[in-house]
PDB file of C-alpha atoms and ligand atoms in Angstrom:
ATOM      1  CA  MET A   1      -7.199  10.709 -29.026  1.00 76.00           C
ATOM      2  CA  SER A   2     -10.542   9.175 -28.289  1.00 95.00           C
ATOM      3  CA  ILE A   3     -12.423  10.023 -25.186  1.00 98.00           C
ATOM      4  CA  ALA A   4     -12.258   6.380 -24.087  1.00 98.00           C
ATOM      5  CA  SER A   5      -8.361   6.361 -24.275  1.00 98.00           C
ATOM      6  CA  ASN A   6      -8.234   9.673 -22.355  1.00 98.00           C
ATOM      7  CA  VAL A   7     -10.364   8.103 -19.673  1.00 98.00           C
ATOM      8  CA  GLU A   8      -7.988   5.253 -19.341  1.00 98.00           C
ATOM      9  CA  ILE A   9      -4.869   7.543 -19.290  1.00 98.00           C
ATOM     10  CA  ILE A  10      -6.573   9.754 -16.553  1.00 98.00           C
ATOM     11  CA  GLN A  11      -7.736   6.818 -14.570  1.00 98.00           C
ATOM     12  CA  ASN A  12      -4.225   5.301 -14.555  1.00 98.00           C
ATOM     13  CA  LYS A  13      -2.665   8.613 -13.426  1.00 98.00           C
ATOM     14  CA  MET A  14      -5.319   8.724 -10.641  1.00 98.00           C
ATOM     15  CA  LYS A  15      -4.438   5.313  -9.620  1.00 98.00           C
ATOM     16  CA  GLU A  16      -0.677   5.971  -9.477  1.00 98.00           C
ATOM     17  CA  ALA A  17      -1.145   9.150  -7.503  1.00 98.00           C
ATOM     18  CA  ALA A  18      -3.314   7.410  -5.080  1.00 98.00           C
ATOM     19  CA  LEU A  19      -0.915   4.468  -4.575  1.00 98.00           C
ATOM     20  CA  SER A  20       2.147   6.815  -4.302  1.00 98.00           C
ATOM     21  CA  ALA A  21       0.468   8.445  -1.419  1.00 98.00           C
ATOM     22  CA  GLY A  22      -0.580   5.228   0.275  1.00 98.00           C
ATOM     23  CA  ARG A  23      -4.200   5.707  -0.595  1.00 98.00           C
ATOM     24  CA  LYS A  24      -6.693   3.196  -2.076  1.00 98.00           C
ATOM     25  CA  PRO A  25      -7.426   4.078  -5.770  1.00 98.00           C
ATOM     26  CA  GLN A  26     -11.163   3.368  -5.191  1.00 98.00           C
ATOM     27  CA  GLU A  27     -11.288   6.329  -2.530  1.00 98.00           C
ATOM     28  CA  VAL A  28     -11.079   8.725  -5.467  1.00 98.00           C
ATOM     29  CA  THR A  29     -13.947   9.230  -7.910  1.00 98.00           C
ATOM     30  CA  LEU A  30     -13.469  10.940 -11.327  1.00 98.00           C
ATOM     31  CA  VAL A  31     -16.020  13.566 -12.226  1.00 99.00           C
ATOM     32  CA  ALA A  32     -15.969  14.297 -15.921  1.00 98.00           C
ATOM     33  CA  VAL A  33     -16.491  18.058 -16.472  1.00 98.00           C
ATOM     34  CA  THR A  34     -18.734  18.242 -19.654  1.00 98.00           C
ATOM     35  CA  LYS A  35     -19.231  21.980 -19.679  1.00 98.00           C
ATOM     36  CA  THR A  36     -17.431  22.549 -23.066  1.00 97.00           C
ATOM     37  CA  VAL A  37     -18.882  19.472 -24.910  1.00 98.00           C
ATOM     38  CA  GLY A  38     -22.302  18.309 -26.007  1.00 98.00           C
ATOM     39  CA  VAL A  39     -24.657  15.348 -25.216  1.00 98.00           C
ATOM     40  CA  LYS A  40     -22.723  13.106 -27.550  1.00 98.00           C
ATOM     41  CA  GLU A  41     -19.476  13.566 -25.844  1.00 98.00           C
ATOM     42  CA  ALA A  42     -21.165  13.364 -22.374  1.00 98.00           C
ATOM     43  CA  GLN A  43     -22.670   9.944 -23.548  1.00 98.00           C
ATOM     44  CA  GLU A  44     -19.306   8.747 -24.671  1.00 98.00           C
ATOM     45  CA  VAL A  45     -17.474   9.522 -21.556  1.00 98.00           C
ATOM     46  CA  TYR A  46     -20.292   7.771 -19.671  1.00 98.00           C
ATOM     47  CA  ALA A  47     -20.157   4.736 -21.846  1.00 98.00           C
ATOM     48  CA  ALA A  48     -16.335   4.675 -21.122  1.00 98.00           C
ATOM     49  CA  GLY A  49     -17.229   4.066 -17.484  1.00 98.00           C
ATOM     50  CA  VAL A  50     -17.306   7.483 -16.057  1.00 98.00           C
ATOM     51  CA  HIS A  51     -20.700   7.811 -14.414  1.00 98.00           C
ATOM     52  CA  ASN A  52     -20.268  11.151 -12.562  1.00 98.00           C
ATOM     53  CA  LEU A  53     -20.628  14.204 -14.788  1.00 98.00           C
ATOM     54  CA  GLY A  54     -20.035  17.871 -13.716  1.00 98.00           C
ATOM     55  CA  GLU A  55     -21.473  21.021 -15.080  1.00 98.00           C
ATOM     56  CA  ASN A  56     -20.752  24.652 -14.008  1.00 97.00           C
ATOM     57  CA  ARG A  57     -23.765  26.370 -15.408  1.00 98.00           C
ATOM     58  CA  VAL A  58     -27.304  25.720 -14.659  1.00 98.00           C
ATOM     59  CA  GLN A  59     -28.703  26.134 -18.211  1.00 98.00           C
ATOM     60  CA  VAL A  60     -26.099  23.940 -19.733  1.00 98.00           C
ATOM     61  CA  PHE A  61     -26.776  21.288 -17.183  1.00 98.00           C
ATOM     62  CA  LEU A  62     -30.492  21.400 -17.880  1.00 98.00           C
ATOM     63  CA  ASP A  63     -29.917  21.098 -21.664  1.00 98.00           C
ATOM     64  CA  LYS A  64     -28.113  17.921 -21.127  1.00 98.00           C
ATOM     65  CA  TYR A  65     -30.364  16.674 -18.247  1.00 98.00           C
ATOM     66  CA  ALA A  66     -33.367  17.217 -20.663  1.00 98.00           C
ATOM     67  CA  GLU A  67     -31.642  14.526 -22.932  1.00 98.00           C
ATOM     68  CA  MET A  68     -29.685  12.232 -20.465  1.00 98.00           C
ATOM     69  CA  GLY A  69     -32.093  12.440 -17.355  1.00 97.00           C
ATOM     70  CA  ASP A  70     -31.055  10.948 -14.001  1.00 95.00           C
ATOM     71  CA  VAL A  71     -28.852   8.191 -15.587  1.00 95.00           C
ATOM     72  CA  PRO A  72     -25.453   9.954 -14.873  1.00 98.00           C
ATOM     73  CA  ARG A  73     -24.830  11.180 -11.443  1.00 98.00           C
ATOM     74  CA  TRP A  74     -24.875  14.980 -12.016  1.00 98.00           C
ATOM     75  CA  HIS A  75     -22.553  17.363 -10.114  1.00 98.00           C
ATOM     76  CA  LEU A  76     -23.049  21.121 -10.069  1.00 98.00           C
ATOM     77  CA  ILE A  77     -19.588  22.518  -9.524  1.00 98.00           C
ATOM     78  CA  GLY A  78     -19.875  26.216 -10.764  1.00 97.00           C
ATOM     79  CA  HIS A  79     -20.996  29.326  -8.842  1.00 96.00           C
ATOM     80  CA  LEU A  80     -24.688  29.102  -8.243  1.00 97.00           C
ATOM     81  CA  GLN A  81     -27.076  32.007  -8.041  1.00 97.00           C
ATOM     82  CA  THR A  82     -29.871  31.752  -5.485  1.00 98.00           C
ATOM     83  CA  ASN A  83     -32.483  32.311  -8.249  1.00 98.00           C
ATOM     84  CA  LYS A  84     -31.398  29.179 -10.157  1.00 98.00           C
ATOM     85  CA  VAL A  85     -31.598  26.881  -7.209  1.00 98.00           C
ATOM     86  CA  LYS A  86     -35.083  25.977  -7.910  1.00 98.00           C
ATOM     87  CA  TYR A  87     -34.050  24.467 -11.269  1.00 98.00           C
ATOM     88  CA  ILE A  88     -31.529  21.945 -10.038  1.00 98.00           C
ATOM     89  CA  VAL A  89     -32.395  20.856  -6.494  1.00 98.00           C
ATOM     90  CA  GLY A  90     -33.189  17.125  -6.554  1.00 96.00           C
ATOM     91  CA  LYS A  91     -31.857  16.727 -10.016  1.00 98.00           C
ATOM     92  CA  VAL A  92     -28.094  16.874  -9.073  1.00 98.00           C
ATOM     93  CA  GLU A  93     -26.437  14.301  -6.988  1.00 98.00           C
ATOM     94  CA  LEU A  94     -24.196  16.838  -5.346  1.00 98.00           C
ATOM     95  CA  ILE A  95     -23.739  20.679  -5.436  1.00 98.00           C
ATOM     96  CA  HIS A  96     -20.112  21.479  -4.866  1.00 98.00           C
ATOM     97  CA  SER A  97     -20.058  25.129  -4.821  1.00 98.00           C
ATOM     98  CA  VAL A  98     -22.096  26.273  -1.786  1.00 98.00           C
ATOM     99  CA  ASP A  99     -20.248  29.328  -0.316  1.00 97.00           C
ATOM    100  CA  THR A 100     -22.844  31.415   1.695  1.00 97.00           C
ATOM    101  CA  LEU A 101     -25.365  30.662   4.394  1.00 98.00           C
ATOM    102  CA  HIS A 102     -28.039  32.373   2.270  1.00 98.00           C
ATOM    103  CA  LEU A 103     -27.411  29.923  -0.752  1.00 98.00           C
ATOM    104  CA  ALA A 104     -27.514  26.929   1.597  1.00 98.00           C
ATOM    105  CA  GLU A 105     -30.836  28.293   2.951  1.00 98.00           C
ATOM    106  CA  GLU A 106     -32.313  28.641  -0.477  1.00 98.00           C
ATOM    107  CA  ILE A 107     -31.240  25.054  -1.290  1.00 98.00           C
ATOM    108  CA  SER A 108     -32.646  23.788   1.914  1.00 98.00           C
ATOM    109  CA  LYS A 109     -35.889  25.483   1.469  1.00 98.00           C
ATOM    110  CA  LYS A 110     -36.462  24.047  -2.020  1.00 98.00           C
ATOM    111  CA  ALA A 111     -35.301  20.582  -1.059  1.00 98.00           C
ATOM    112  CA  LEU A 112     -37.891  20.504   1.814  1.00 98.00           C
ATOM    113  CA  SER A 113     -40.611  21.705  -0.480  1.00 98.00           C
ATOM    114  CA  LEU A 114     -39.900  18.681  -2.773  1.00 98.00           C
ATOM    115  CA  GLY A 115     -39.452  16.296   0.226  1.00 98.00           C
ATOM    116  CA  VAL A 116     -35.832  15.536  -0.502  1.00 98.00           C
ATOM    117  CA  CYS A 117     -32.385  16.224   1.180  1.00 98.00           C
ATOM    118  CA  GLN A 118     -29.958  17.826  -1.123  1.00 98.00           C
ATOM    119  CA  LYS A 119     -26.248  16.783  -0.604  1.00 98.00           C
ATOM    120  CA  ILE A 120     -23.894  19.760  -0.800  1.00 98.00           C
ATOM    121  CA  LEU A 121     -20.148  20.647  -0.437  1.00 98.00           C
ATOM    122  CA  MET A 122     -18.975  23.941   0.979  1.00 98.00           C
ATOM    123  CA  GLN A 123     -16.565  25.779  -1.354  1.00 98.00           C
ATOM    124  CA  PHE A 124     -13.596  27.611   0.250  1.00 98.00           C
ATOM    125  CA  ASN A 125     -11.194  29.985  -1.238  1.00 96.00           C
ATOM    126  CA  ILE A 126      -7.994  28.970   0.232  1.00 94.00           C
ATOM    127  CA  SER A 127      -5.629  30.715  -2.282  1.00 88.00           C
ATOM    128  CA  GLY A 128      -7.135  34.041  -1.465  1.00 88.00           C
ATOM    129  CA  GLU A 129      -7.410  34.796  -5.258  1.00 86.00           C
ATOM    130  CA  GLU A 130     -10.029  37.634  -5.608  1.00 85.00           C
ATOM    131  CA  SER A 131     -11.448  36.068  -8.773  1.00 82.00           C
ATOM    132  CA  LYS A 132     -12.452  32.853  -6.987  1.00 83.00           C
ATOM    133  CA  SER A 133     -15.671  32.326  -5.191  1.00 88.00           C
ATOM    134  CA  GLY A 134     -15.658  30.523  -1.827  1.00 95.00           C
ATOM    135  CA  ALA A 135     -15.885  31.208   1.745  1.00 94.00           C
ATOM    136  CA  THR A 136     -12.752  32.155   3.759  1.00 92.00           C
ATOM    137  CA  ALA A 137     -11.386  29.707   6.257  1.00 92.00           C
ATOM    138  CA  ASP A 138     -11.874  32.272   9.046  1.00 91.00           C
ATOM    139  CA  GLU A 139     -15.583  32.093   8.602  1.00 94.00           C
ATOM    140  CA  ALA A 140     -15.632  28.130   8.331  1.00 96.00           C
ATOM    141  CA  LYS A 141     -16.754  27.387  11.960  1.00 96.00           C
ATOM    142  CA  ARG A 142     -19.657  29.783  12.148  1.00 97.00           C
ATOM    143  CA  LEU A 143     -20.737  28.928   8.506  1.00 97.00           C
ATOM    144  CA  LEU A 144     -20.753  25.237   9.004  1.00 98.00           C
ATOM    145  CA  GLU A 145     -22.580  25.547  12.350  1.00 97.00           C
ATOM    146  CA  ALA A 146     -25.288  27.628  10.808  1.00 98.00           C
ATOM    147  CA  VAL A 147     -25.669  25.362   7.777  1.00 98.00           C
ATOM    148  CA  SER A 148     -25.865  22.273   9.941  1.00 98.00           C
ATOM    149  CA  SER A 149     -29.049  23.473  11.362  1.00 97.00           C
ATOM    150  CA  LEU A 150     -30.733  23.341   7.932  1.00 98.00           C
ATOM    151  CA  LYS A 151     -32.917  20.175   7.515  1.00 98.00           C
ATOM    152  CA  GLY A 152     -32.921  20.237   3.760  1.00 98.00           C
ATOM    153  CA  VAL A 153     -29.195  19.981   3.170  1.00 98.00           C
ATOM    154  CA  SER A 154     -26.567  17.299   3.951  1.00 98.00           C
ATOM    155  CA  VAL A 155     -23.113  18.745   3.985  1.00 98.00           C
ATOM    156  CA  GLN A 156     -20.823  16.020   2.608  1.00 98.00           C
ATOM    157  CA  GLY A 157     -17.344  17.808   2.556  1.00 98.00           C
ATOM    158  CA  LEU A 158     -15.467  20.670   1.107  1.00 98.00           C
ATOM    159  CA  MET A 159     -14.502  21.882  -2.306  1.00 98.00           C
ATOM    160  CA  THR A 160     -11.724  24.338  -3.538  1.00 97.00           C
ATOM    161  CA  MET A 161      -9.908  25.450  -6.663  1.00 96.00           C
ATOM    162  CA  ALA A 162      -6.120  26.196  -6.833  1.00 94.00           C
ATOM    163  CA  PRO A 163      -5.027  28.929  -9.055  1.00 92.00           C
ATOM    164  CA  ILE A 164      -4.037  27.846 -12.586  1.00 90.00           C
ATOM    165  CA  GLY A 165      -0.254  27.409 -13.185  1.00 91.00           C
ATOM    166  CA  VAL A 166       1.245  27.961  -9.650  1.00 94.00           C
ATOM    167  CA  GLY A 167       3.028  24.701  -9.580  1.00 96.00           C
ATOM    168  CA  THR A 168       2.986  21.519  -7.608  1.00 97.00           C
ATOM    169  CA  ASP A 169       4.194  22.927  -4.288  1.00 97.00           C
ATOM    170  CA  GLU A 170       1.725  25.784  -4.241  1.00 96.00           C
ATOM    171  CA  ASN A 171      -1.170  23.388  -5.274  1.00 97.00           C
ATOM    172  CA  ARG A 172      -0.297  20.913  -2.652  1.00 97.00           C
ATOM    173  CA  ARG A 173      -0.008  23.656  -0.001  1.00 97.00           C
ATOM    174  CA  ILE A 174      -3.615  24.742  -0.883  1.00 97.00           C
ATOM    175  CA  PHE A 175      -5.031  21.279  -1.036  1.00 98.00           C
ATOM    176  CA  ALA A 176      -3.450  20.328   2.266  1.00 98.00           C
ATOM    177  CA  ALA A 177      -4.924  23.365   3.733  1.00 97.00           C
ATOM    178  CA  LEU A 178      -8.359  22.301   2.615  1.00 98.00           C
ATOM    179  CA  ARG A 179      -7.842  18.863   4.063  1.00 98.00           C
ATOM    180  CA  ALA A 180      -6.773  20.441   7.405  1.00 98.00           C
ATOM    181  CA  LEU A 181      -9.857  22.659   7.333  1.00 98.00           C
ATOM    182  CA  SER A 182     -12.094  19.555   6.858  1.00 98.00           C
ATOM    183  CA  GLU A 183     -10.347  17.698   9.816  1.00 98.00           C
ATOM    184  CA  LYS A 184     -10.924  20.843  12.056  1.00 97.00           C
ATOM    185  CA  ILE A 185     -14.684  21.056  11.022  1.00 97.00           C
ATOM    186  CA  ASP A 186     -14.956  17.236  11.519  1.00 97.00           C
ATOM    187  CA  GLY A 187     -13.634  17.829  15.142  1.00 97.00           C
ATOM    188  CA  GLU A 188     -16.680  20.051  15.817  1.00 96.00           C
ATOM    189  CA  LYS A 189     -19.099  17.197  15.308  1.00 96.00           C
ATOM    190  CA  PHE A 190     -21.801  19.396  13.775  1.00 97.00           C
ATOM    191  CA  ALA A 191     -25.086  17.474  13.301  1.00 94.00           C
ATOM    192  CA  GLY A 192     -25.794  16.690   9.731  1.00 91.00           C
ATOM    193  CA  VAL A 193     -22.182  17.467   8.547  1.00 97.00           C
ATOM    194  CA  SER A 194     -19.931  14.851   7.478  1.00 97.00           C
ATOM    195  CA  MET A 195     -16.454  15.443   6.024  1.00 98.00           C
ATOM    196  CA  GLN A 196     -16.418  12.365   3.560  1.00 98.00           C
ATOM    197  CA  HIS A 197     -15.551  14.397   0.496  1.00 98.00           C
ATOM    198  CA  LEU A 198     -12.735  16.597  -0.640  1.00 98.00           C
ATOM    199  CA  SER A 199     -13.556  18.033  -4.137  1.00 98.00           C
ATOM    200  CA  MET A 200     -10.214  19.243  -5.391  1.00 98.00           C
ATOM    201  CA  GLY A 201      -8.077  18.809  -8.530  1.00 98.00           C
ATOM    202  CA  MET A 202      -8.654  19.580 -12.144  1.00 98.00           C
ATOM    203  CA  SER A 203      -6.825  18.662 -15.458  1.00 98.00           C
ATOM    204  CA  GLY A 204      -3.705  20.448 -14.490  1.00 97.00           C
ATOM    205  CA  ASP A 205      -3.433  19.447 -10.740  1.00 97.00           C
ATOM    206  CA  PHE A 206      -5.608  16.423 -10.034  1.00 98.00           C
ATOM    207  CA  GLU A 207      -2.573  14.253  -9.060  1.00 98.00           C
ATOM    208  CA  ASP A 208      -1.326  16.867  -6.463  1.00 98.00           C
ATOM    209  CA  ALA A 209      -4.955  16.908  -5.183  1.00 98.00           C
ATOM    210  CA  ILE A 210      -5.061  13.022  -4.780  1.00 98.00           C
ATOM    211  CA  LYS A 211      -1.711  13.082  -3.023  1.00 98.00           C
ATOM    212  CA  GLU A 212      -3.406  15.468  -0.543  1.00 98.00           C
ATOM    213  CA  GLY A 213      -6.462  13.519   0.053  1.00 98.00           C
ATOM    214  CA  ALA A 214      -8.963  14.379  -2.686  1.00 98.00           C
ATOM    215  CA  THR A 215     -11.962  12.086  -3.119  1.00 98.00           C
ATOM    216  CA  LEU A 216     -13.571  13.780  -6.095  1.00 99.00           C
ATOM    217  CA  VAL A 217     -11.450  15.296  -8.987  1.00 99.00           C
ATOM    218  CA  ARG A 218     -13.213  17.442 -11.609  1.00 98.00           C
ATOM    219  CA  VAL A 219     -11.499  16.915 -14.922  1.00 98.00           C
ATOM    220  CA  GLY A 220     -12.620  18.456 -18.236  1.00 98.00           C
ATOM    221  CA  THR A 221      -9.871  19.467 -20.657  1.00 98.00           C
ATOM    222  CA  ALA A 222      -7.824  16.395 -20.267  1.00 98.00           C
ATOM    223  CA  LEU A 223     -10.587  14.246 -21.183  1.00 98.00           C
ATOM    224  CA  PHE A 224     -12.115  16.001 -24.142  1.00 97.00           C
ATOM    225  CA  LYS A 225      -8.881  17.337 -25.814  1.00 91.00           C
TER     226      LYS A 225
HETATM  227  C1  PLP B 301     -14.031  23.814 -15.692  1.00 81.84           C
HETATM  228  C2  PLP B 301     -13.939  23.429 -14.297  1.00 81.84           C
HETATM  229  C3  PLP B 301     -13.228  22.226 -13.955  1.00 81.84           C
HETATM  230  C4  PLP B 301     -12.425  21.464 -15.010  1.00 81.84           C
HETATM  231  O1  PLP B 301     -11.378  22.135 -15.468  1.00 81.84           O
HETATM  232  P1  PLP B 301     -10.344  21.568 -16.468  1.00 81.84           P
HETATM  233  O2  PLP B 301      -9.024  22.349 -16.183  1.00 81.84           O
HETATM  234  O3  PLP B 301     -10.903  21.691 -17.852  1.00 81.84           O
HETATM  235  O4  PLP B 301     -10.131  20.165 -16.086  1.00 81.84           O
HETATM  236  C5  PLP B 301     -13.113  21.788 -12.599  1.00 81.84           C
HETATM  237  N1  PLP B 301     -13.789  22.601 -11.704  1.00 81.84           N
HETATM  238  C6  PLP B 301     -14.541  23.497 -11.967  1.00 81.84           C
HETATM  239  C7  PLP B 301     -15.265  24.388 -10.890  1.00 81.84           C
HETATM  240  C8  PLP B 301     -14.720  24.162 -13.269  1.00 81.84           C
HETATM  241  O5  PLP B 301     -15.301  25.219 -13.627  1.00 81.84           O
END
């Protein structure tokens, strides 16, 4: 299958999932995860109309950024070490994987030094899987309150990952829990914190995620197979 036809298939499934949940298809944005492919495929998916690209590792992002620049909207979706923050702030549209106050502070510091405000999402580990990064729901209120005081970051929503292969019911339970958490945080009206985005859903579960309110789905394998 060509990348362009995979894009069409995924976008149709996204649309159907949104409509089946009474949502507007344009509320959901496809982020093509290009971490396993090269610049050529990334350019192909962009040409097929997917203008948001996601990378999970800083070096792999930088390699593509060197060739493609700011033309795609870049998303950093993987675990981020504080010592790598300096390489990406101001270059990526959105960092999905902020899970500690310390990391948010480092991002804010770098952003302020560049005179920019970096958009971020806070990542939560809803499933409780030990291998997954993410803050726990119990610490959400304190964490968001602290992050809201940082001038160099703007919190735009939440991100999570469901475990692989747990099935629709469990996926939806996890995604619904992230949505409920975002509604709770929204109710706190923290300054500089908006809950406009829910980044959830990958190749195996993006339809479940859209039915539970995802606004950003991160799809790799299904686009580049
Ligand atoms: C790799 C990755 C994805 C995409 O996963 P696929 O199953 O290939 O669609 C989404 N989110 C994160 C954080 C990833 O690392």
